[in-house]
C-alpha cells in the first residue's frame, strides 16, 4: 500500500498559470521574454532558476516580485491573485512580503550603506536590525560609506542585507553572489540559510507563523526555457524563507 503520510498535500504558496510577457509588443523589436510558464512552489522550497542570458530569469523574478505586469496568465501568492492588482496594491505586496536582491544592486547613491538598509526596514513590519544584518554580511567597517565608496561586491552585500532586514515572507535573489568571490559567496549563502532557519513567515495571511520543524524541506532546479533541461548558465535564485538547506553550487 502506498504510504501517503509524508506526501505533500498542501496547496502551493506561489502558483504561476500560463504566464506570458512580451517586450516591445507590435513593433519590429517584439520578443517573447516568457511564454506559457506554469509553475507551483510550495512552502519551504528553495528553487534555483538557471538558463542562458536572455532566457527570462530576471523577468520571471520581476513578475513574482510584483515589479512588472503580466500580459497573460495568473500569479497567485498565498491567497492573493496578483494578476488583478493595481499599482498601489503591488506596492503594498512588495513592501510587506518580498525582499528583492537586484542584479544591479539599486542602492540609493546619496545614502550610506546603513541608511540604505534602514530605509527598507522602516517601511515594513517586524524588520530586523540594520546594523546587525550589515555586520553579518561583513560590512561592519563600512556602515557610513556611500555606494560610490564601496566595491561591487560590497554593494551587492548591502543589497542582500537590505532584503534580509525587511524580514520578508519571500526572498527573490537575482544572481546574489555574482560579484562575490568564492569564500564570501559561501558566507552569504550560509547567511541566507541561517536567516531561513531562524525566521519563517508564511505568505498565507491566515497562517503567518509556522514552526520550522513542522515543514518538509524541498529543493528544485529549474531551467529556462522549462522544456529544455540541457541548458546551463548563471543561476538566478528564488528563496522562500523557511528553507533549511541550500543546493550545492
Short mmCIF file of N, CA and C in Angstrom, two decimals, residues 62-232:
data_model
loop_
_atom_site.label_atom_id
_atom_site.label_comp_id
_atom_site.label_asym_id
_atom_site.label_seq_id
_atom_site.Cartn_x
_atom_site.Cartn_y
_atom_site.Cartn_z
N UNK A 62 11.04 39.36 -11.64
CA UNK A 62 10.33 40.63 -11.57
C UNK A 62 8.82 40.42 -11.50
N UNK A 63 8.33 39.42 -12.23
CA UNK A 63 6.91 39.11 -12.17
C UNK A 63 6.51 38.63 -10.78
N UNK A 64 7.30 37.73 -10.23
CA UNK A 64 6.99 37.19 -8.91
C UNK A 64 7.05 38.28 -7.84
N UNK A 65 7.94 39.25 -8.05
CA UNK A 65 8.09 40.32 -7.08
C UNK A 65 7.14 41.48 -7.28
N UNK A 66 6.26 41.40 -8.27
CA UNK A 66 5.30 42.47 -8.49
C UNK A 66 5.91 43.71 -9.10
N UNK A 67 7.04 43.58 -9.78
CA UNK A 67 7.69 44.73 -10.41
C UNK A 67 7.18 45.00 -11.81
N UNK A 68 6.66 43.97 -12.48
CA UNK A 68 6.13 44.09 -13.83
C UNK A 68 4.73 43.51 -13.88
N UNK A 69 3.93 44.01 -14.81
CA UNK A 69 2.59 43.49 -15.04
C UNK A 69 2.63 42.39 -16.10
N UNK A 70 1.80 41.39 -15.93
CA UNK A 70 1.71 40.30 -16.90
C UNK A 70 0.98 40.75 -18.15
N UNK A 71 1.29 40.09 -19.27
CA UNK A 71 0.48 40.23 -20.47
C UNK A 71 -0.66 39.21 -20.46
N UNK A 72 -0.33 37.99 -20.06
CA UNK A 72 -1.33 36.92 -19.97
C UNK A 72 -1.00 36.04 -18.77
N UNK A 73 -2.02 35.36 -18.24
CA UNK A 73 -1.80 34.39 -17.17
C UNK A 73 -2.10 34.95 -15.79
N UNK A 74 -1.79 34.13 -14.78
CA UNK A 74 -2.07 34.49 -13.40
C UNK A 74 -0.89 34.14 -12.50
N UNK A 75 -0.67 34.98 -11.50
CA UNK A 75 0.27 34.68 -10.42
C UNK A 75 -0.51 34.76 -9.12
N UNK A 76 -0.56 33.65 -8.40
CA UNK A 76 -1.27 33.59 -7.13
C UNK A 76 -0.25 33.38 -6.02
N UNK A 77 -0.21 34.29 -5.07
CA UNK A 77 0.71 34.22 -3.94
C UNK A 77 -0.12 34.05 -2.68
N UNK A 78 -0.03 32.88 -2.04
CA UNK A 78 -0.87 32.60 -0.89
C UNK A 78 -2.32 32.62 -1.31
N UNK A 79 -3.08 33.57 -0.76
CA UNK A 79 -4.50 33.67 -1.12
C UNK A 79 -4.78 34.90 -1.97
N UNK A 80 -3.75 35.45 -2.59
CA UNK A 80 -3.91 36.66 -3.38
C UNK A 80 -3.52 36.44 -4.83
N UNK A 81 -4.36 36.92 -5.73
CA UNK A 81 -4.08 36.84 -7.16
C UNK A 81 -3.50 38.17 -7.62
N UNK A 82 -2.18 38.18 -7.91
CA UNK A 82 -1.51 39.43 -8.27
C UNK A 82 -1.92 39.95 -9.64
N UNK A 83 -2.50 39.08 -10.44
CA UNK A 83 -2.80 39.44 -11.83
C UNK A 83 -3.76 40.63 -11.91
N UNK A 84 -4.65 40.74 -10.93
CA UNK A 84 -5.61 41.83 -10.94
C UNK A 84 -5.22 43.00 -10.08
N UNK A 85 -4.01 42.97 -9.51
CA UNK A 85 -3.58 44.03 -8.61
C UNK A 85 -3.25 45.31 -9.38
N UNK A 86 -3.66 46.43 -8.81
CA UNK A 86 -3.27 47.74 -9.34
C UNK A 86 -1.94 48.13 -8.72
N UNK A 87 -1.38 49.23 -9.20
CA UNK A 87 -0.03 49.62 -8.77
C UNK A 87 0.09 49.81 -7.27
N UNK A 88 -0.92 50.43 -6.63
CA UNK A 88 -0.84 50.65 -5.19
C UNK A 88 -0.90 49.34 -4.41
N UNK A 89 -1.64 48.35 -4.92
CA UNK A 89 -1.72 47.04 -4.27
C UNK A 89 -0.41 46.29 -4.43
N UNK A 90 0.21 46.41 -5.60
CA UNK A 90 1.52 45.77 -5.81
C UNK A 90 2.58 46.41 -4.93
N UNK A 91 2.46 47.72 -4.69
CA UNK A 91 3.40 48.40 -3.80
C UNK A 91 3.32 47.83 -2.39
N UNK A 92 2.10 47.61 -1.89
CA UNK A 92 1.92 47.03 -0.56
C UNK A 92 2.47 45.61 -0.51
N UNK A 93 2.25 44.85 -1.58
CA UNK A 93 2.77 43.48 -1.65
C UNK A 93 4.29 43.47 -1.59
N UNK A 94 4.94 44.33 -2.38
CA UNK A 94 6.40 44.38 -2.36
C UNK A 94 6.92 44.84 -1.01
N UNK A 95 6.22 45.78 -0.40
CA UNK A 95 6.66 46.34 0.88
C UNK A 95 6.61 45.31 1.99
N UNK A 96 5.54 44.53 2.04
CA UNK A 96 5.31 43.64 3.18
C UNK A 96 5.82 42.22 2.99
N UNK A 97 5.83 41.73 1.77
CA UNK A 97 6.02 40.29 1.56
C UNK A 97 7.28 39.91 0.81
N UNK A 98 7.94 40.84 0.15
CA UNK A 98 9.03 40.48 -0.75
C UNK A 98 10.32 41.21 -0.36
N UNK A 99 11.40 40.45 -0.28
CA UNK A 99 12.73 41.02 -0.20
C UNK A 99 13.44 40.73 -1.51
N UNK A 100 13.91 41.77 -2.19
CA UNK A 100 14.47 41.59 -3.53
C UNK A 100 15.95 41.94 -3.52
N UNK A 101 16.79 41.02 -3.97
CA UNK A 101 18.20 41.28 -4.20
C UNK A 101 18.37 41.50 -5.70
N UNK A 102 18.60 42.74 -6.09
CA UNK A 102 18.64 43.08 -7.51
C UNK A 102 20.00 42.75 -8.12
N UNK A 103 19.96 42.42 -9.39
CA UNK A 103 21.18 42.08 -10.12
C UNK A 103 22.14 43.26 -10.17
N UNK A 104 21.60 44.47 -10.22
CA UNK A 104 22.43 45.67 -10.32
C UNK A 104 22.32 46.53 -9.06
N UNK A 105 21.99 45.91 -7.94
CA UNK A 105 22.05 46.48 -6.59
C UNK A 105 20.96 47.51 -6.31
N UNK A 106 20.81 48.54 -7.16
CA UNK A 106 19.78 49.57 -6.97
C UNK A 106 19.85 50.23 -5.60
N UNK A 107 21.04 50.59 -5.18
CA UNK A 107 21.20 51.33 -3.92
C UNK A 107 20.95 52.82 -4.16
N UNK A 108 20.49 53.50 -3.11
CA UNK A 108 20.29 54.95 -3.20
C UNK A 108 21.66 55.62 -3.06
N UNK A 109 22.13 56.34 -4.09
CA UNK A 109 23.53 56.79 -4.10
C UNK A 109 23.89 57.80 -3.02
N UNK A 110 22.93 58.60 -2.56
CA UNK A 110 23.25 59.62 -1.56
C UNK A 110 22.95 59.18 -0.13
N UNK A 111 22.75 57.87 0.07
CA UNK A 111 22.58 57.30 1.40
C UNK A 111 23.74 56.35 1.69
N UNK A 112 24.14 56.29 2.95
CA UNK A 112 25.20 55.37 3.34
C UNK A 112 24.69 53.94 3.29
N UNK A 113 25.61 52.98 3.46
CA UNK A 113 25.21 51.58 3.49
C UNK A 113 24.17 51.34 4.58
N UNK A 114 24.42 51.88 5.76
CA UNK A 114 23.48 51.72 6.87
C UNK A 114 22.14 52.36 6.55
N UNK A 115 22.15 53.54 5.99
CA UNK A 115 20.90 54.24 5.68
C UNK A 115 20.12 53.53 4.59
N UNK A 116 20.81 52.93 3.62
CA UNK A 116 20.11 52.16 2.58
C UNK A 116 19.33 51.01 3.19
N UNK A 117 19.94 50.32 4.14
CA UNK A 117 19.26 49.18 4.77
C UNK A 117 18.16 49.67 5.70
N UNK A 118 18.42 50.73 6.46
CA UNK A 118 17.41 51.27 7.37
C UNK A 118 16.19 51.79 6.61
N UNK A 119 16.41 52.35 5.44
CA UNK A 119 15.30 52.88 4.64
C UNK A 119 14.31 51.77 4.31
N UNK A 120 14.82 50.61 3.89
CA UNK A 120 13.94 49.49 3.58
C UNK A 120 13.26 48.95 4.84
N UNK A 121 14.01 48.91 5.94
CA UNK A 121 13.47 48.36 7.19
C UNK A 121 12.36 49.23 7.76
N UNK A 122 12.40 50.53 7.50
CA UNK A 122 11.43 51.45 8.08
C UNK A 122 10.04 51.33 7.47
N UNK A 123 9.93 50.74 6.29
CA UNK A 123 8.63 50.71 5.61
C UNK A 123 7.91 49.38 5.75
N UNK A 124 8.39 48.49 6.60
CA UNK A 124 7.75 47.19 6.74
C UNK A 124 7.64 46.80 8.21
N UNK A 125 6.75 45.85 8.48
CA UNK A 125 6.56 45.35 9.83
C UNK A 125 7.65 44.34 10.20
N UNK A 126 7.93 44.23 11.49
CA UNK A 126 8.81 43.19 12.03
C UNK A 126 10.20 43.20 11.37
N UNK A 127 10.72 44.36 11.08
CA UNK A 127 12.04 44.44 10.44
C UNK A 127 13.14 44.04 11.41
N UNK A 128 14.25 43.60 10.85
CA UNK A 128 15.42 43.24 11.65
C UNK A 128 16.34 44.45 11.80
N UNK A 129 17.28 44.36 12.72
CA UNK A 129 18.19 45.46 12.97
C UNK A 129 19.17 45.62 11.81
N UNK A 130 19.18 46.80 11.19
CA UNK A 130 20.00 47.03 10.00
C UNK A 130 21.49 46.89 10.30
N UNK A 131 21.93 47.43 11.42
CA UNK A 131 23.35 47.37 11.77
C UNK A 131 23.79 45.92 11.98
N UNK A 132 22.94 45.14 12.60
CA UNK A 132 23.27 43.73 12.86
C UNK A 132 23.38 42.93 11.57
N UNK A 133 22.47 43.18 10.64
CA UNK A 133 22.50 42.44 9.37
C UNK A 133 23.72 42.84 8.55
N UNK A 134 24.06 44.11 8.53
CA UNK A 134 25.26 44.54 7.80
C UNK A 134 26.51 43.94 8.41
N UNK A 135 26.53 43.79 9.71
CA UNK A 135 27.66 43.12 10.36
C UNK A 135 27.75 41.67 9.92
N UNK A 136 26.62 41.01 9.78
CA UNK A 136 26.61 39.61 9.38
C UNK A 136 27.09 39.40 7.95
N UNK A 137 26.94 40.44 7.10
CA UNK A 137 27.46 40.30 5.74
C UNK A 137 28.87 40.86 5.63
N UNK A 138 29.48 41.15 6.77
CA UNK A 138 30.89 41.55 6.79
C UNK A 138 31.16 43.01 6.49
N UNK A 139 30.18 43.89 6.73
CA UNK A 139 30.34 45.30 6.39
C UNK A 139 30.30 46.20 7.62
N UNK A 140 30.68 45.66 8.77
CA UNK A 140 30.64 46.47 9.99
C UNK A 140 31.57 47.67 9.94
N UNK A 141 32.60 47.61 9.09
CA UNK A 141 33.53 48.73 8.96
C UNK A 141 33.13 49.70 7.85
N UNK A 142 32.03 49.40 7.16
CA UNK A 142 31.65 50.22 6.00
C UNK A 142 30.26 50.82 6.17
N UNK A 143 29.75 50.89 7.37
CA UNK A 143 28.39 51.36 7.61
C UNK A 143 28.16 52.78 7.10
N UNK A 144 29.16 53.64 7.22
CA UNK A 144 28.99 55.05 6.89
C UNK A 144 29.51 55.41 5.50
N UNK A 145 29.83 54.38 4.70
CA UNK A 145 30.30 54.64 3.34
C UNK A 145 29.12 54.72 2.37
N UNK A 146 29.25 55.60 1.38
CA UNK A 146 28.25 55.69 0.33
C UNK A 146 28.53 54.63 -0.74
N UNK A 147 27.52 54.28 -1.56
CA UNK A 147 27.72 53.25 -2.58
C UNK A 147 28.94 53.51 -3.47
N UNK A 148 29.20 54.76 -3.82
CA UNK A 148 30.34 55.07 -4.68
C UNK A 148 31.67 54.78 -4.01
N UNK A 149 31.66 54.64 -2.71
CA UNK A 149 32.87 54.34 -1.94
C UNK A 149 33.01 52.84 -1.66
N UNK A 150 32.11 52.04 -2.21
CA UNK A 150 32.12 50.60 -1.98
C UNK A 150 32.46 49.88 -3.28
N UNK A 151 33.10 48.73 -3.16
CA UNK A 151 33.35 47.88 -4.33
C UNK A 151 32.04 47.25 -4.80
N UNK A 152 32.07 46.62 -5.98
CA UNK A 152 30.88 45.95 -6.48
C UNK A 152 30.39 44.86 -5.53
N UNK A 153 31.32 44.09 -4.99
CA UNK A 153 30.94 43.03 -4.06
C UNK A 153 30.35 43.58 -2.78
N UNK A 154 30.88 44.70 -2.30
CA UNK A 154 30.35 45.32 -1.08
C UNK A 154 28.95 45.89 -1.33
N UNK A 155 28.75 46.49 -2.50
CA UNK A 155 27.41 46.98 -2.84
C UNK A 155 26.41 45.83 -2.90
N UNK A 156 26.86 44.70 -3.43
CA UNK A 156 25.96 43.55 -3.51
C UNK A 156 25.58 43.06 -2.11
N UNK A 157 26.54 43.10 -1.19
CA UNK A 157 26.24 42.68 0.17
C UNK A 157 25.29 43.65 0.87
N UNK A 158 25.39 44.93 0.56
CA UNK A 158 24.42 45.90 1.09
C UNK A 158 23.03 45.57 0.56
N UNK A 159 22.95 45.24 -0.72
CA UNK A 159 21.67 44.87 -1.33
C UNK A 159 21.08 43.64 -0.66
N UNK A 160 21.92 42.66 -0.36
CA UNK A 160 21.46 41.44 0.31
C UNK A 160 21.00 41.76 1.73
N UNK A 161 21.77 42.59 2.45
CA UNK A 161 21.39 42.97 3.81
C UNK A 161 20.07 43.73 3.81
N UNK A 162 19.87 44.57 2.82
CA UNK A 162 18.62 45.34 2.71
C UNK A 162 17.42 44.40 2.56
N UNK A 163 17.57 43.38 1.74
CA UNK A 163 16.47 42.43 1.53
C UNK A 163 16.19 41.61 2.79
N UNK A 164 17.24 41.15 3.46
CA UNK A 164 17.07 40.33 4.65
C UNK A 164 16.48 41.15 5.79
N UNK A 165 16.91 42.42 5.93
CA UNK A 165 16.45 43.26 7.04
C UNK A 165 14.95 43.49 7.01
N UNK A 166 14.33 43.37 5.84
CA UNK A 166 12.88 43.52 5.77
C UNK A 166 12.16 42.37 6.44
N UNK A 167 12.87 41.25 6.66
CA UNK A 167 12.26 40.07 7.28
C UNK A 167 11.04 39.62 6.49
N UNK A 168 11.21 39.42 5.17
CA UNK A 168 10.04 39.20 4.30
C UNK A 168 9.57 37.75 4.31
N UNK A 169 8.40 37.54 3.71
CA UNK A 169 7.91 36.18 3.55
C UNK A 169 8.62 35.45 2.43
N UNK A 170 9.21 36.19 1.49
CA UNK A 170 9.87 35.57 0.35
C UNK A 170 11.05 36.43 -0.06
N UNK A 171 12.19 35.78 -0.32
CA UNK A 171 13.36 36.47 -0.85
C UNK A 171 13.50 36.09 -2.32
N UNK A 172 13.59 37.09 -3.17
CA UNK A 172 13.85 36.88 -4.59
C UNK A 172 15.24 37.41 -4.87
N UNK A 173 16.14 36.53 -5.24
CA UNK A 173 17.55 36.90 -5.37
C UNK A 173 18.02 36.69 -6.81
N UNK A 174 18.35 37.77 -7.46
CA UNK A 174 18.80 37.70 -8.86
C UNK A 174 20.32 37.74 -8.87
N UNK A 175 20.93 36.57 -9.07
CA UNK A 175 22.39 36.42 -9.06
C UNK A 175 23.01 37.04 -7.79
N UNK A 176 22.62 36.55 -6.61
CA UNK A 176 23.02 37.22 -5.37
C UNK A 176 24.50 37.13 -5.05
N UNK A 177 25.22 36.22 -5.67
CA UNK A 177 26.66 36.10 -5.40
C UNK A 177 27.50 36.38 -6.64
N UNK A 178 26.90 36.99 -7.66
CA UNK A 178 27.59 37.20 -8.93
C UNK A 178 28.83 38.06 -8.85
N UNK A 179 28.86 39.03 -7.91
CA UNK A 179 30.01 39.93 -7.80
C UNK A 179 30.92 39.56 -6.63
N UNK A 180 30.68 38.38 -6.04
CA UNK A 180 31.43 38.00 -4.84
C UNK A 180 32.45 36.92 -5.15
N UNK A 181 33.54 36.93 -4.39
CA UNK A 181 34.50 35.84 -4.52
C UNK A 181 33.92 34.58 -3.90
N UNK A 182 34.61 33.45 -4.13
CA UNK A 182 34.07 32.15 -3.73
C UNK A 182 33.80 32.08 -2.23
N UNK A 183 34.76 32.52 -1.42
CA UNK A 183 34.62 32.41 0.04
C UNK A 183 33.49 33.30 0.54
N UNK A 184 33.45 34.56 0.08
CA UNK A 184 32.39 35.47 0.51
C UNK A 184 31.04 34.98 0.02
N UNK A 185 31.00 34.43 -1.20
CA UNK A 185 29.75 33.89 -1.72
C UNK A 185 29.20 32.78 -0.85
N UNK A 186 30.08 31.90 -0.38
CA UNK A 186 29.64 30.82 0.51
C UNK A 186 29.13 31.39 1.82
N UNK A 187 29.77 32.43 2.33
CA UNK A 187 29.32 33.04 3.58
C UNK A 187 27.94 33.67 3.43
N UNK A 188 27.71 34.30 2.28
CA UNK A 188 26.41 34.92 2.04
C UNK A 188 25.32 33.86 1.92
N UNK A 189 25.61 32.79 1.20
CA UNK A 189 24.63 31.71 1.09
C UNK A 189 24.33 31.10 2.46
N UNK A 190 25.37 31.00 3.30
CA UNK A 190 25.16 30.49 4.66
C UNK A 190 24.26 31.45 5.44
N UNK A 191 24.46 32.75 5.26
CA UNK A 191 23.62 33.73 5.94
C UNK A 191 22.16 33.59 5.49
N UNK A 192 21.94 33.41 4.20
CA UNK A 192 20.58 33.20 3.71
C UNK A 192 19.97 31.95 4.34
N UNK A 193 20.78 30.92 4.45
CA UNK A 193 20.31 29.69 5.08
C UNK A 193 19.96 29.93 6.54
N UNK A 194 20.86 30.58 7.27
CA UNK A 194 20.62 30.82 8.69
C UNK A 194 19.39 31.69 8.90
N UNK A 195 19.21 32.69 8.03
CA UNK A 195 18.03 33.54 8.13
C UNK A 195 16.77 32.73 7.93
N UNK A 196 16.83 31.82 6.96
CA UNK A 196 15.66 30.99 6.67
C UNK A 196 15.33 30.06 7.83
N UNK A 197 16.35 29.50 8.46
CA UNK A 197 16.12 28.56 9.56
C UNK A 197 15.54 29.29 10.77
N UNK A 198 16.05 30.48 11.04
CA UNK A 198 15.66 31.20 12.26
C UNK A 198 14.28 31.84 12.13
N UNK A 199 13.92 32.24 10.92
CA UNK A 199 12.69 33.00 10.78
C UNK A 199 11.90 32.48 9.59
N UNK A 200 10.61 32.26 9.82
CA UNK A 200 9.76 31.81 8.72
C UNK A 200 8.46 32.57 8.76
N UNK A 201 8.10 33.15 7.64
CA UNK A 201 6.83 33.85 7.54
C UNK A 201 6.08 33.26 6.36
N UNK A 202 4.93 32.68 6.64
CA UNK A 202 4.13 32.15 5.55
C UNK A 202 3.49 33.30 4.78
N UNK A 203 3.34 33.11 3.49
CA UNK A 203 2.68 34.11 2.67
C UNK A 203 1.16 33.95 2.72
N UNK A 204 0.69 32.93 3.45
CA UNK A 204 -0.75 32.79 3.67
C UNK A 204 -1.13 33.69 4.85
N UNK A 205 -2.08 34.56 4.64
CA UNK A 205 -2.42 35.53 5.67
C UNK A 205 -2.99 34.86 6.92
N UNK A 206 -3.65 33.73 6.75
CA UNK A 206 -4.26 33.08 7.91
C UNK A 206 -3.31 32.09 8.57
N UNK A 207 -2.04 32.09 8.17
CA UNK A 207 -1.07 31.16 8.76
C UNK A 207 0.30 31.82 8.73
N UNK A 208 0.37 32.99 9.35
CA UNK A 208 1.57 33.81 9.20
C UNK A 208 2.81 33.15 9.80
N UNK A 209 2.67 32.48 10.92
CA UNK A 209 3.82 31.86 11.56
C UNK A 209 3.61 30.35 11.64
N UNK A 210 4.68 29.63 11.38
CA UNK A 210 4.61 28.17 11.41
C UNK A 210 5.96 27.63 11.83
N UNK A 211 6.02 26.75 12.85
CA UNK A 211 7.30 26.23 13.32
C UNK A 211 8.04 25.48 12.22
N UNK A 212 9.38 25.66 12.18
CA UNK A 212 10.16 25.06 11.11
C UNK A 212 10.16 23.54 11.19
N UNK A 213 10.02 22.96 12.38
CA UNK A 213 10.09 21.52 12.48
C UNK A 213 8.81 20.83 12.00
N UNK A 214 7.81 21.60 11.60
CA UNK A 214 6.58 21.02 11.07
C UNK A 214 6.55 21.05 9.55
N UNK A 215 7.65 21.49 8.92
CA UNK A 215 7.68 21.59 7.48
C UNK A 215 8.68 20.64 6.87
N UNK A 216 8.37 20.17 5.69
CA UNK A 216 9.35 19.42 4.92
C UNK A 216 10.14 20.40 4.06
N UNK A 217 11.40 20.07 3.82
CA UNK A 217 12.28 20.96 3.06
C UNK A 217 12.45 20.40 1.66
N UNK A 218 12.35 21.24 0.67
CA UNK A 218 12.44 20.79 -0.72
C UNK A 218 13.41 21.68 -1.49
N UNK A 219 14.05 21.11 -2.48
CA UNK A 219 14.94 21.84 -3.36
C UNK A 219 14.61 21.45 -4.80
N UNK A 220 14.65 22.44 -5.68
CA UNK A 220 14.42 22.17 -7.09
C UNK A 220 15.32 23.04 -7.93
N UNK A 221 15.71 22.51 -9.07
CA UNK A 221 16.49 23.24 -10.06
C UNK A 221 15.65 23.32 -11.32
N UNK A 222 15.36 24.54 -11.77
CA UNK A 222 14.55 24.74 -12.96
C UNK A 222 15.38 25.44 -14.02
N UNK A 223 15.15 25.07 -15.28
CA UNK A 223 15.90 25.65 -16.39
C UNK A 223 14.95 26.38 -17.31
N UNK A 224 15.33 27.56 -17.73
CA UNK A 224 14.56 28.32 -18.72
C UNK A 224 15.22 28.20 -20.08
N UNK A 225 14.46 27.92 -21.16
CA UNK A 225 13.03 27.60 -21.10
C UNK A 225 12.80 26.25 -20.44
N UNK A 226 11.66 26.10 -19.73
CA UNK A 226 11.45 24.94 -18.88
C UNK A 226 11.47 23.61 -19.64
N UNK A 227 11.14 23.65 -20.94
CA UNK A 227 11.08 22.38 -21.66
C UNK A 227 12.46 21.85 -22.03
N UNK A 228 13.51 22.64 -21.86
CA UNK A 228 14.85 22.21 -22.26
C UNK A 228 15.71 22.09 -21.02
N UNK A 229 15.96 20.88 -20.55
CA UNK A 229 16.69 20.65 -19.31
C UNK A 229 18.19 20.55 -19.54
N UNK A 230 18.67 20.82 -20.76
CA UNK A 230 20.10 20.75 -21.04
C UNK A 230 20.77 22.11 -20.96
N UNK A 231 20.01 23.15 -20.66
CA UNK A 231 20.58 24.50 -20.63
C UNK A 231 21.45 24.69 -19.41
N UNK A 232 22.41 25.58 -19.53
CA UNK A 232 23.22 25.95 -18.38
C UNK A 232 23.44 27.45 -18.42
#
